[in-house]
Coordinates of C-alpha atoms in Angstrom, one line a residue:
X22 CA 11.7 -20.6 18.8
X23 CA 13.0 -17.2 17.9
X24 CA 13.7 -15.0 20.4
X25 CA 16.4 -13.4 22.7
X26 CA 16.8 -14.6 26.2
X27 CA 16.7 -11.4 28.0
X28 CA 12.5 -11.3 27.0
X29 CA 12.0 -14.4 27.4
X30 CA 13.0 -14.4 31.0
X31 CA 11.0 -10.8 31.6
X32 CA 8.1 -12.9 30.3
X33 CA 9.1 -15.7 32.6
X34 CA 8.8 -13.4 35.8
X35 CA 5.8 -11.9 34.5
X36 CA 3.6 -15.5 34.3
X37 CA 4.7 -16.2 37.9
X38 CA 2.6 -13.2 39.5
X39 CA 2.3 -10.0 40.0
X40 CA 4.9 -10.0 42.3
X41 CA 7.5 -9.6 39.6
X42 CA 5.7 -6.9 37.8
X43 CA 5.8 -4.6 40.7
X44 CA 10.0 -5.4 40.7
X45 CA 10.2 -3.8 37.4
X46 CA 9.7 0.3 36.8
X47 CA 7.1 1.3 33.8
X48 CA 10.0 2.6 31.7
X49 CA 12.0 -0.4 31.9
X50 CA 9.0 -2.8 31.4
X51 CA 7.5 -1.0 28.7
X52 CA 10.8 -1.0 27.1
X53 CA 11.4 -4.5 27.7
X54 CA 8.1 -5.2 26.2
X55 CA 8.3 -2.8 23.0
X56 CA 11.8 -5.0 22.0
X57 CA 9.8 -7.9 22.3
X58 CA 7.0 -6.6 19.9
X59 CA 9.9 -5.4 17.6
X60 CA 11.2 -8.4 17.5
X61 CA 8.2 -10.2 16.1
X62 CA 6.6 -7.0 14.2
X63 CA 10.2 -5.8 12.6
X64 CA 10.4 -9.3 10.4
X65 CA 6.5 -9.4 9.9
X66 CA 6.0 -5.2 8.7
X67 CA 8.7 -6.2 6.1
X68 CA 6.6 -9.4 5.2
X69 CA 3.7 -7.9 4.3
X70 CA 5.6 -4.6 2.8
X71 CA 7.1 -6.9 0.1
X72 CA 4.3 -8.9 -0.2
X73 CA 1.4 -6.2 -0.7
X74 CA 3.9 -4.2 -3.5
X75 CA 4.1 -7.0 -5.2
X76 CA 0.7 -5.8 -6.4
X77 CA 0.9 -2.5 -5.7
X78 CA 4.3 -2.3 -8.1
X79 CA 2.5 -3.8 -10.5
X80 CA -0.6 -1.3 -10.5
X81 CA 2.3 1.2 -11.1
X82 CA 3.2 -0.1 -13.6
X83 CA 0.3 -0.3 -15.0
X84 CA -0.5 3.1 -14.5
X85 CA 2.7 4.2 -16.5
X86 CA 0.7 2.3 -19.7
X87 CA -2.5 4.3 -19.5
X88 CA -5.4 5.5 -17.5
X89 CA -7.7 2.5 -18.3
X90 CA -5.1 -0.2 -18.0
X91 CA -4.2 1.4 -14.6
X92 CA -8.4 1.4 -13.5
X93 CA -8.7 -2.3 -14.6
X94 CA -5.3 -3.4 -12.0
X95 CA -7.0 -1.0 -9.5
X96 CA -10.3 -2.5 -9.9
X97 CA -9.4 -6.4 -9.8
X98 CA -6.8 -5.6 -7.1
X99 CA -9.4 -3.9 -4.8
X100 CA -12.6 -5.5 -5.8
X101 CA -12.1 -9.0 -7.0
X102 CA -8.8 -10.5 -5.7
X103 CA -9.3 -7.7 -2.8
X104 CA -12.8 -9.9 -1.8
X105 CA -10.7 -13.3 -2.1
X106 CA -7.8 -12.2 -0.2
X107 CA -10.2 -10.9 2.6
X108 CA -12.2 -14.7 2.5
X109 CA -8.7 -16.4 2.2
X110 CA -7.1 -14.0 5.0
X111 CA -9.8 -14.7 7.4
X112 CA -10.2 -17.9 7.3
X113 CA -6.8 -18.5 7.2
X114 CA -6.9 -16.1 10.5
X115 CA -8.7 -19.0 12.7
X116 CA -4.8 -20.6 12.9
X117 CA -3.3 -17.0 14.5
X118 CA -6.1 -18.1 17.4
X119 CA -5.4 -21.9 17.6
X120 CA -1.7 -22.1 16.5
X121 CA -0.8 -19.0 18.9
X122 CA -2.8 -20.2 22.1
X123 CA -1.1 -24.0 21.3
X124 CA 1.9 -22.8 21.2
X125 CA 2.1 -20.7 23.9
X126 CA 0.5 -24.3 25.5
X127 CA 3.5 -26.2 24.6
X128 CA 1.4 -28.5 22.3
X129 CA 3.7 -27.5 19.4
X130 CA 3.0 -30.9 17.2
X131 CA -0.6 -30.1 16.9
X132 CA 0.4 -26.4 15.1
X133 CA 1.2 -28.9 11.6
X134 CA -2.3 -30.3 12.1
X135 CA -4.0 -27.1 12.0
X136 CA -2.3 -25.8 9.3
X137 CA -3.2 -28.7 7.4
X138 CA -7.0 -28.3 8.3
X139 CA -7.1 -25.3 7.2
X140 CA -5.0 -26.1 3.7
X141 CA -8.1 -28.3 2.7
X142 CA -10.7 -25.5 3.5
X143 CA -9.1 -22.9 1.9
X144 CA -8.6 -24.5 -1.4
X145 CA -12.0 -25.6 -1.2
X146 CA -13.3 -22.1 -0.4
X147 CA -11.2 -21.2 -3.4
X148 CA -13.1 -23.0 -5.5
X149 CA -16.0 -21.6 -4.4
X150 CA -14.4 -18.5 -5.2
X151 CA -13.9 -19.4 -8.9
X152 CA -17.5 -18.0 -10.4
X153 CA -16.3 -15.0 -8.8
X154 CA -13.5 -14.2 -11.2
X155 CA -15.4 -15.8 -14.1
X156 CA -17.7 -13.3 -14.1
X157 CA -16.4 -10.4 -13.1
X158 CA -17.5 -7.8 -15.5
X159 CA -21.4 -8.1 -15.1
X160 CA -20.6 -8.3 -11.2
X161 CA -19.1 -5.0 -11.5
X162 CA -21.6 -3.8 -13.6
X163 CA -24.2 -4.9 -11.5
X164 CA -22.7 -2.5 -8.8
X165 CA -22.6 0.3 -11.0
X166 CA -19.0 0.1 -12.6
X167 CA -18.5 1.8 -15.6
X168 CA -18.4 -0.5 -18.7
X169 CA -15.0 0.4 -20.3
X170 CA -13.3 -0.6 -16.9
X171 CA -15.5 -3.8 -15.9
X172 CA -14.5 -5.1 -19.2
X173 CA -10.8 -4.2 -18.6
X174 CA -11.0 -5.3 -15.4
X175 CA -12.7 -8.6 -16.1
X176 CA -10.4 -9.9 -18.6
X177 CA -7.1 -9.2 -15.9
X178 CA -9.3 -11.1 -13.4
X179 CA -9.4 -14.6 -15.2
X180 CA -5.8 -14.1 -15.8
X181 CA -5.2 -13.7 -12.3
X182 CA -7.2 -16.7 -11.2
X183 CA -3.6 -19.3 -10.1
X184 CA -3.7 -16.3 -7.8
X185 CA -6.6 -17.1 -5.9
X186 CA -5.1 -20.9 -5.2
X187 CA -1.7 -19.2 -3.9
X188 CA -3.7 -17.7 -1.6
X189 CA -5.4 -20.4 -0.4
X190 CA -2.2 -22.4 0.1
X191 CA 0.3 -19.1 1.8
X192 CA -2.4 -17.8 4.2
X193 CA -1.9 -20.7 6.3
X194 CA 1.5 -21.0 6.3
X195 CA 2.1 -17.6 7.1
X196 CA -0.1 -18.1 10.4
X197 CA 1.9 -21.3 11.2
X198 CA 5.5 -19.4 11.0
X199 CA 4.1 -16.4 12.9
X200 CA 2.5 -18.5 15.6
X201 CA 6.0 -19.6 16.3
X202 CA 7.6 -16.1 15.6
X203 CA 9.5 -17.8 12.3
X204 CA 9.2 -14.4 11.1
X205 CA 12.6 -13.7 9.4
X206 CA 12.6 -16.4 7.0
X207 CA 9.0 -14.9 5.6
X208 CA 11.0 -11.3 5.1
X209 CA 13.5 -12.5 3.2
X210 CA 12.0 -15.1 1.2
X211 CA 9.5 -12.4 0.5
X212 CA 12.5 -9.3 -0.2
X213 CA 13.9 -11.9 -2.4
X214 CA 10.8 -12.7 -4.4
X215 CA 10.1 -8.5 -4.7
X216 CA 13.0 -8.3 -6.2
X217 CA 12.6 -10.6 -8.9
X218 CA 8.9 -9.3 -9.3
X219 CA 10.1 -6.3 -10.6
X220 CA 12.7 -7.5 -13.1
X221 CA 10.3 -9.8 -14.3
X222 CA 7.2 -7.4 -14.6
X223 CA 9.5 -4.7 -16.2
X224 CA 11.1 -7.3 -18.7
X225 CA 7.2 -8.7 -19.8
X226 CA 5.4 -5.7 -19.7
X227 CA 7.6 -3.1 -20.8
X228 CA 10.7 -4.4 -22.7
X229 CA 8.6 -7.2 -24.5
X230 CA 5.4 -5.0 -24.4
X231 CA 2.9 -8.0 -22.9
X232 CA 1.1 -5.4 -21.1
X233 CA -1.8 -6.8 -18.9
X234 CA -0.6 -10.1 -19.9
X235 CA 2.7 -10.2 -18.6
X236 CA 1.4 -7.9 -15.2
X237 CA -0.5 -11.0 -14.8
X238 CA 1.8 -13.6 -15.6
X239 CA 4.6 -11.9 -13.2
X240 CA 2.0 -11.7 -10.6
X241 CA 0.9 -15.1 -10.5
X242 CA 4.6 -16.3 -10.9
X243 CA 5.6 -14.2 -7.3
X244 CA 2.9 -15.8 -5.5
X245 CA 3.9 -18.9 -6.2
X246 CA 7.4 -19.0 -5.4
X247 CA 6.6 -17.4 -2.6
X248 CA 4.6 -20.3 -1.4
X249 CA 7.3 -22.9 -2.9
X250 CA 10.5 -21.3 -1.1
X251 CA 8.2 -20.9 2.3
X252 CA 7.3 -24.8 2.2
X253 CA 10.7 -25.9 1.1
X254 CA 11.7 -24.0 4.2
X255 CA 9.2 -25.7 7.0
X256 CA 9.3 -29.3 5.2
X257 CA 13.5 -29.1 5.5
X258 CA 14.1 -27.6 9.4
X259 CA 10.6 -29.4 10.2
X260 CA 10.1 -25.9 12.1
X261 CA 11.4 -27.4 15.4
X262 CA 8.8 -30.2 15.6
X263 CA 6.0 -28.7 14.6
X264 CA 6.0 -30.2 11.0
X265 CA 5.8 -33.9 11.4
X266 CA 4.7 -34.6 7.8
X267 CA 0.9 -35.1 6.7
X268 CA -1.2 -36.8 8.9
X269 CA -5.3 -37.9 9.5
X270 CA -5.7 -35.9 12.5
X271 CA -6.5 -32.8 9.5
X272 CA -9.4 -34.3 9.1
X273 CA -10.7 -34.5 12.2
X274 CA -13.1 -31.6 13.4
X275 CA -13.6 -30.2 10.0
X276 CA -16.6 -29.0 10.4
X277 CA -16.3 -27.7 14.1
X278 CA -13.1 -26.0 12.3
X279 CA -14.9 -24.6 9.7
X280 CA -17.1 -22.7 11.5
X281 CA -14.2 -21.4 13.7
X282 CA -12.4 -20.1 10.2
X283 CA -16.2 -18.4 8.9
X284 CA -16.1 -16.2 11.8
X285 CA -12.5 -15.4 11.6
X286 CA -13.6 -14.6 8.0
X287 CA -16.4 -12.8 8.3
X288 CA -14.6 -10.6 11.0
X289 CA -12.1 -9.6 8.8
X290 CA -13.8 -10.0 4.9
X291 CA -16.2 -7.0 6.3
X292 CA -13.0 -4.7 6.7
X293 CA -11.6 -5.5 3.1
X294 CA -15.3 -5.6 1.6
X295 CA -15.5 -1.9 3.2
X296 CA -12.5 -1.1 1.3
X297 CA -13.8 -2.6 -1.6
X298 CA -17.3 -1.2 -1.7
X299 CA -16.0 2.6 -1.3
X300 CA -14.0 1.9 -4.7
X301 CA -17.5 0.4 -6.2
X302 CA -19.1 3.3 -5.3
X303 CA -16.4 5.5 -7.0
X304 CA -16.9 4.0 -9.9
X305 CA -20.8 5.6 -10.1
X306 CA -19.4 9.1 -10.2
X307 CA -19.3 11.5 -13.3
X308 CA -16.2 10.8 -15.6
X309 CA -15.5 7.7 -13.1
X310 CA -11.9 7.0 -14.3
X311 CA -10.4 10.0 -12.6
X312 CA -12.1 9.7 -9.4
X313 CA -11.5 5.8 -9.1
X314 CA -8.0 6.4 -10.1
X315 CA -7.1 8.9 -7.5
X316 CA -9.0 6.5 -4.5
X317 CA -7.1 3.7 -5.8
X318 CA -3.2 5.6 -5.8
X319 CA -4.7 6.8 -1.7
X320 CA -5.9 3.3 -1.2
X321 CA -2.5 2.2 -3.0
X322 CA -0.5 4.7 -0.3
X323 CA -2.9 3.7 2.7
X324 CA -2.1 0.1 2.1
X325 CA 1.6 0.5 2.2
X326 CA 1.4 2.6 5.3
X327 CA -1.2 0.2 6.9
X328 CA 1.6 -3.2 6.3
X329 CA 3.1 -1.5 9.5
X330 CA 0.3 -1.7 11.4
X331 CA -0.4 -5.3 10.2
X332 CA 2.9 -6.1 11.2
X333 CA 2.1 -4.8 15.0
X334 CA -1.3 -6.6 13.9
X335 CA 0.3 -9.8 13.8
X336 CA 2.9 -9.2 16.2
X337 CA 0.0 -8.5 19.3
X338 CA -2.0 -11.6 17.6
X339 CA 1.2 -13.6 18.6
X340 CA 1.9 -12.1 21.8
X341 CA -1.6 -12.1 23.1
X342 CA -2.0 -15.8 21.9
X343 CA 1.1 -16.8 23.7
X344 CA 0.4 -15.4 26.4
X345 CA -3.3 -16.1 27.3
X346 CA -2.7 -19.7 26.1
X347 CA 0.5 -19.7 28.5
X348 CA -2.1 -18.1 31.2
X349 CA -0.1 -14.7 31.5
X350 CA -3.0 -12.3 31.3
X351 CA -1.1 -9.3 32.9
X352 CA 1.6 -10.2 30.4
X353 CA -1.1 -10.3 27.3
X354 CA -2.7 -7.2 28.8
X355 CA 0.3 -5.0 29.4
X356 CA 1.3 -6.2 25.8
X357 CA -1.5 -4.6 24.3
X358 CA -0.9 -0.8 26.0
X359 CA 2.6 -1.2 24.5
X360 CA 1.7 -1.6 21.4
X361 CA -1.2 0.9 21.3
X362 CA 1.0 3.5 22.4
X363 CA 3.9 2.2 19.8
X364 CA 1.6 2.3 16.6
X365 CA -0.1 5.9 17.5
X366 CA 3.0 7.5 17.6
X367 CA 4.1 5.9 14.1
X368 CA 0.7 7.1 12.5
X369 CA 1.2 10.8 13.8
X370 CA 4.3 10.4 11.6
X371 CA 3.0 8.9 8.6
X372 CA 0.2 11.6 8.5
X373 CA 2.5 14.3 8.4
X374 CA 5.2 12.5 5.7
X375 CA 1.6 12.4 3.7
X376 CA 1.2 16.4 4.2
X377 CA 4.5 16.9 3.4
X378 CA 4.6 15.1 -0.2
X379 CA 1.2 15.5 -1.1
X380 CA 2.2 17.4 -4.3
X381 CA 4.4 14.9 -5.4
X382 CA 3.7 11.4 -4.8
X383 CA 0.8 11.2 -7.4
X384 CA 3.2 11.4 -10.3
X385 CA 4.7 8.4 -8.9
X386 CA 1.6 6.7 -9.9
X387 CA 0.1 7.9 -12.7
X388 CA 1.3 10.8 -15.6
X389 CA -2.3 12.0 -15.9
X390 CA -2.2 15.3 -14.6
X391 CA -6.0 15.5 -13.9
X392 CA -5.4 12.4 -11.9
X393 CA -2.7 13.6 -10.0
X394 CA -5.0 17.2 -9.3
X395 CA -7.3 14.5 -7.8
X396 CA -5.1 12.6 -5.8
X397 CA -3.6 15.6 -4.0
X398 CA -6.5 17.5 -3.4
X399 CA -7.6 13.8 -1.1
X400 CA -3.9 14.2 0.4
X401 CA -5.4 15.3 3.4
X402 CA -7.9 12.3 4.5
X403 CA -5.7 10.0 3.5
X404 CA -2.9 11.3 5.9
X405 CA -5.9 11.5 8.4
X406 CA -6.6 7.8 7.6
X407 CA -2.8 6.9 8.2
X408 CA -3.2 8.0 11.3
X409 CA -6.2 6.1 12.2
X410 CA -4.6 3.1 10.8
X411 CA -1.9 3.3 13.6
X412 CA -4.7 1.9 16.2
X413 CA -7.2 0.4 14.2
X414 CA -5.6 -2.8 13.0
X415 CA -3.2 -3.3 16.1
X416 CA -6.5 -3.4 17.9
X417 CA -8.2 -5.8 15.6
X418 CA -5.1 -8.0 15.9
X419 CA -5.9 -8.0 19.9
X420 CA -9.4 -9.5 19.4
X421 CA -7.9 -12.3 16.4
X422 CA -5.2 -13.4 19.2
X423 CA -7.9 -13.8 22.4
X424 CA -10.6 -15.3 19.9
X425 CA -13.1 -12.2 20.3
X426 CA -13.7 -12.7 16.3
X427 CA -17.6 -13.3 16.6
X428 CA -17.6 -9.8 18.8
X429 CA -15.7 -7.6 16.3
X430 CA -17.5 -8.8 13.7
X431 CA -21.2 -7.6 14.8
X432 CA -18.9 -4.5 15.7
X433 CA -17.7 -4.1 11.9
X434 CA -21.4 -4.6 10.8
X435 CA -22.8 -1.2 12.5
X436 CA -19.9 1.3 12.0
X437 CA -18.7 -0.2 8.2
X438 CA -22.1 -0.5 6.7
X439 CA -25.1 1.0 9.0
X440 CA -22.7 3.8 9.5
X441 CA -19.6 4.5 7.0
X442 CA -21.4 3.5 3.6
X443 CA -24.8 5.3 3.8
X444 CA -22.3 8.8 5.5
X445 CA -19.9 8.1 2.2
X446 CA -23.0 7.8 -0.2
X447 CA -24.6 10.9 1.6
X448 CA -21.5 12.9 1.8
X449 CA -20.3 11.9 -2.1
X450 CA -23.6 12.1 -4.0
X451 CA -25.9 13.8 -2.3
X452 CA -23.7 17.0 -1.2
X453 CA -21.5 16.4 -4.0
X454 CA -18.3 16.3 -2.5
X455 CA -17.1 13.4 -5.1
X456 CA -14.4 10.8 -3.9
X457 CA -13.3 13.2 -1.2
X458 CA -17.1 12.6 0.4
X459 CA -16.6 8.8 -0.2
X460 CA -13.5 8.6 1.9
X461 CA -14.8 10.9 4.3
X462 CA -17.3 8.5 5.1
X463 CA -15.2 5.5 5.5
X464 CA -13.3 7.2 8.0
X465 CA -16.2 7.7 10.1
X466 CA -17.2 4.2 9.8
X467 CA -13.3 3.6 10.8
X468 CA -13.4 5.8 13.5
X469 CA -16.1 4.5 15.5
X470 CA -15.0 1.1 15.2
X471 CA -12.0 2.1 16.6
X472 CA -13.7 4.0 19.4
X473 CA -15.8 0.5 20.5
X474 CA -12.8 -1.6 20.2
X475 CA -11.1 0.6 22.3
X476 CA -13.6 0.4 24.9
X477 CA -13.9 -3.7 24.3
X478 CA -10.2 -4.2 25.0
X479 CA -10.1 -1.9 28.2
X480 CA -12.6 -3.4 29.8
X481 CA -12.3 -7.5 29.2
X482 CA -11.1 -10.0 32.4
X483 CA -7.9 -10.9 31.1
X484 CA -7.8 -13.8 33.9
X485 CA -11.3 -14.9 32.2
X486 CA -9.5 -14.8 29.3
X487 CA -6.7 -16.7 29.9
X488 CA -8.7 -19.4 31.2
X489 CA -10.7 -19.5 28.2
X490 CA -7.8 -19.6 26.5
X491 CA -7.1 -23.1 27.6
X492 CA -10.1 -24.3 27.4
X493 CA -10.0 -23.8 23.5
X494 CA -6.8 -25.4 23.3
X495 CA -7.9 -28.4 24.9
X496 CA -11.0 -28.7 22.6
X497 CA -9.2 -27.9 19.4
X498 CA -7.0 -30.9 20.0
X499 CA -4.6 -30.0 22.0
X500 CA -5.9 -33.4 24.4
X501 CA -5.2 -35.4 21.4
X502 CA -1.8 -34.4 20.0
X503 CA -0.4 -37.8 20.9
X504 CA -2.9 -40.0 20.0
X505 CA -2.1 -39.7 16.0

C-alpha cells in the first residue's frame, strides 16, 4: 500500500480511541490529515485532469475547424458519451464502496473479485448501451436538437462507439487502484497517454485533414491504451495480492451485485444526465449554435475545474471507506471536515481566476467572435459554479465511500429535476434570459443539493456507520475470500 509512515501511524492512534485524538492539537491534526488526503487526491486530480482533456482537447480542436464541427464534439461529448460515462461511472462506483470498506478490512484478495464482477456487468450494460449511439440523431431530435447538429453529432457518435467498451472495461480498474491508493501509476500512465493524444489528434485531424474522423479515431485509440498500460500494470506487480488471476467467485452474487452497482448508478447518472439535459435544452433556443456553443466551452472550463474536486471526490471515497470498514469512525468523520474546508478554499480561487480571464479564455475555444461574446457574458455563473463545485462533489464522494448511494440519489431527484430543470426552463424561456437563465437554474438545483447533503453528513452516527460498514463487507464476500 501507498503511503508514508508518519499517517499511517496518526491513523493508527486515531482507531484506538479517542484517547489519542485528544493528544493531538486541531492544527496539527488537521494538518496531518490534509497530507494524507494530498496524498491520495494529488495523484487522482492529475488522473482525471488528463483523462477528461483527452476529450476536452479534442472538442478544441474541433472548435478551431468550425462552429458546427465544434457543436457536434460538444453534443456527443455531453449528451451521448456524457449519458454512458455517467451509467459506466456509477456502476463502476459500487467497487469505491466494496473495494474501499475490504480493504480497509484487510480482505485484500477479494478486491480482484469485485473488480471482475463488475467487468462482466459493465460490458454488458455497454451493450445495452449500443441502440443508444445508433440512433443518436432522432434521440436528439426528439429532445428538441436542432437538425444540422443532431446530424453532425450523430455520425461522430457511431464513430465513437469502441469508446463506450473502454469505458466499461477502465471504470473498474480505476476503482480497484484507488481502493488501494495505487494512484500514481494512473497519473502517469494517464500524462503519458495525453501527451500522445495530442500528437496524434493534431497529426489526423489537422496535418492530414481527417477532421471528425481522425478526432474520433485519436479518441478511441487514448482510451484504449489507457486501459491496456493500466492492466499490464496490475496483471505484472499482482497489485500486492490483490490480483490473483481470474477466478469463479466473479460470478457469484451477480445479481445481489447488480443491484448494488444500479444504485451507485442511478446516484450518480442523475448528476451527469443534469448536465446533460441543460445542454438539450440549449439546443431549443433561437439560433441554437451560439448559445450551445458557449454552455459547452463553460461546461468544457467547469469540467476541468471540477477534476479537482473529483480528485478530493475520490480521495474522501477512499479515506472514508478505509476507515469505516477499519471501524475508525472519528477518523472517517474528521476526514470529511478536512476535506470540506480544503476544497472551499480552492473554489473561492478558481472563481476569481474565472473573473479574472473572462475576456480571454473563450478564444481559446472557439474563433467565432459571437461565440466568444456569449461565453464571456456567462463568465460570471460559471465562476459562481466553480465555486460550488469545491463542496458539491467532495460531499457526494462522502456518501459513495459510507454506501449512502440510495439516499443521495432520492436527494438528486428533487433539487436536479423537481427543482433545477423547471427554474432553468422558467428562467431561459419564459423570462428570456437565454443560456445564462439555463445555467442559472442548474445552479439552484446544485445548490440545494449541496445544502441537504450538507445537513446529511453532519448529522449521521459515524459508530452506526462503521458498524454497518462491516456488516457489508462480510456479506459482499469478505466471509468467503478463502474458500475459492
Amino acid at each position: 500500500m501507498e503511503g508514508d509512515g508518519a499517517t499511517e501511524t496518526l491513523l493508527g492512534k486515531r482507531g484506538s480511541g479517542s484517547g489519542g485524538i485528544r493528544e493531538l492539537s486541531f492544527v496539527k491534526e488537521f494538518g496531518q490529515e490534509s497530507k494524507s488526503l494530498w496524498a491520495l487526491s494529488g495523484p487522482a486530480i492529475f488522473t482525471y485532469i488528463f483523462q477528461y482533456s483527452l476529450g476536452a482537447l479534442t472538442q478544441t480542436f474541433a472548435g478551431q475547424i468550425g462552429a458546427l464541427e465544434l457543436a457536434a464534439v460538444s453534443v456527443e461529448n455531453s449528451v451521448i458519451a456524457g449519458l454512458a460515462f455517467g451509467v459506466m461511472l456509477g456502476m463502476g462506483s459500487a467497487l469505491e464502496t466494496l473495494c474501499g470498506q475490504a480493504f480497509g478490512a484487510g480482505q485484500i484478495r477479494m478486491l480482484g473479485v469485485y473488480m471482475q464482477r463488475s467487468w462482466i456487468i459493465l460490458l454488458v450494460t455497454a451493450c445495452v448501451l449500443l441502440p443508444i449511439y445508433i440512433f443518436a440523431p432522432p434521440i436528439l431530435s426528439f429532445f428538441g436538437e436542432s437538425d444540422d447538429i443532431s446530424r453532425a453529432a450523430g455520425k461522430f457518435a457511431l464513430w465513437m462507439i469502441p469508446q463506450l467498451f473502454a469505458y466499461a472495461v477502465n471504470f473498474p480498474i480505476q476503482k480497484f487502484l484507488q481502493s488501494q491508493r495505487k494512484l500514481m501509476a494512473m497519473a502517469w500512465i494517464s500524462l503519458a497517454v495525453l501527451i500522445l493524444h495530442i500528437i496524434i489528434s493534431w497529426l489526423l485531424m489537422f496535418t492530414l485533414g481527417w477532421g471528425l474522423v481522425g478526432a474520433a479515431v485519436s479518441l478511441n485509440t487514448s482510451w484504449w491504451l489507457i486501459v491496456t498500460l493500466q492492466l499490464v500494470y496490475i496483471f505484472y506487480t499482482k497489485s500486492d495480492g490483490a490480483w490473483s488471476g481470474f477466478s469463479w467467485l466473479a460470478f457469484r452474487d451477480l445479481y445481489g451485485f447488480v443491484k448494488l452497482s444500479l444504485a451507485s448508478a442511478v446516484m450518480l447518472c442523475l448528476e451527469f444526465w443534469y448536465l446533460m439535459t441543460l445542454v438539450v435544452i440549449a439546443g431549443r433556443l433561437d439560433n441554437p449554435v451560439i448559445p450551445v456553443d458557449a454552455m459547452s466551452i463553460c461546461m468544457n472550463i467547469q469540467g476541468w475545474s471540477a477534476m479537482i474536486s473529483i480528485g478530493f471526490n475520490a480521495a474522501i471515497s477512499v479515506r472514508v471507506s478505509n476507515e469505516l470498514g477499519a471501524g475508525n469512525a472519528r477518523a472517517a468523520k474528521f476526514s470529511v471536515v478536512v476535506v470540506s474546508i480544503t476544497t472551499i478554499t480552492i473554489g473561492i480561487i478558481l472563481m476569481a481566476v474565472v473573473l479574472a480571464t473572462r475576456e480571454d479564455f473563450p478564444w481559446l475555444f472557439t474563433n467565432n467572435a459571437a461565440v466568444a461574446k456569449e461565453t464571456t457574458r456567462m463568465a460570471i455563473l460559471l465562476a459562481l459554479t466553480c465555486l460550488l463545485n469545491g463542496l458539491q462533489p467532495v460531499l457526494s464522494g462522502v456518501a459513495v465511500g459510507a454506501g449512502w448511494q440510495s439516499i443521495v440519489a432520492y436527494i438528486n431527484i428533487g433539487c436536479y429535476y423537481i427543482v433545477g430543470i423547471p427554474l432553468g426552463i422558467l428562467l431561459g424561456f419564459t423570462f428570456n434570459f437565454g443560456a445564462m437563465g439555463i445555467w442559472g437554474g442548474m445552479m439552484g438545483g446544485i445548490c440545494l443539493q449541496t445544502l441537504i447533503l450538507i445537513l446529511i453528513t453532519s448529522t449521521r452516527n459515524w459508530d452506526k456507520e462503521a458498524s454497518e460498514a462491516e456488516s457489508r463487507v462480510m456479506k459482499w464476500g469478505g466471509a468467503t475470500a478463502n474458500d475459492g
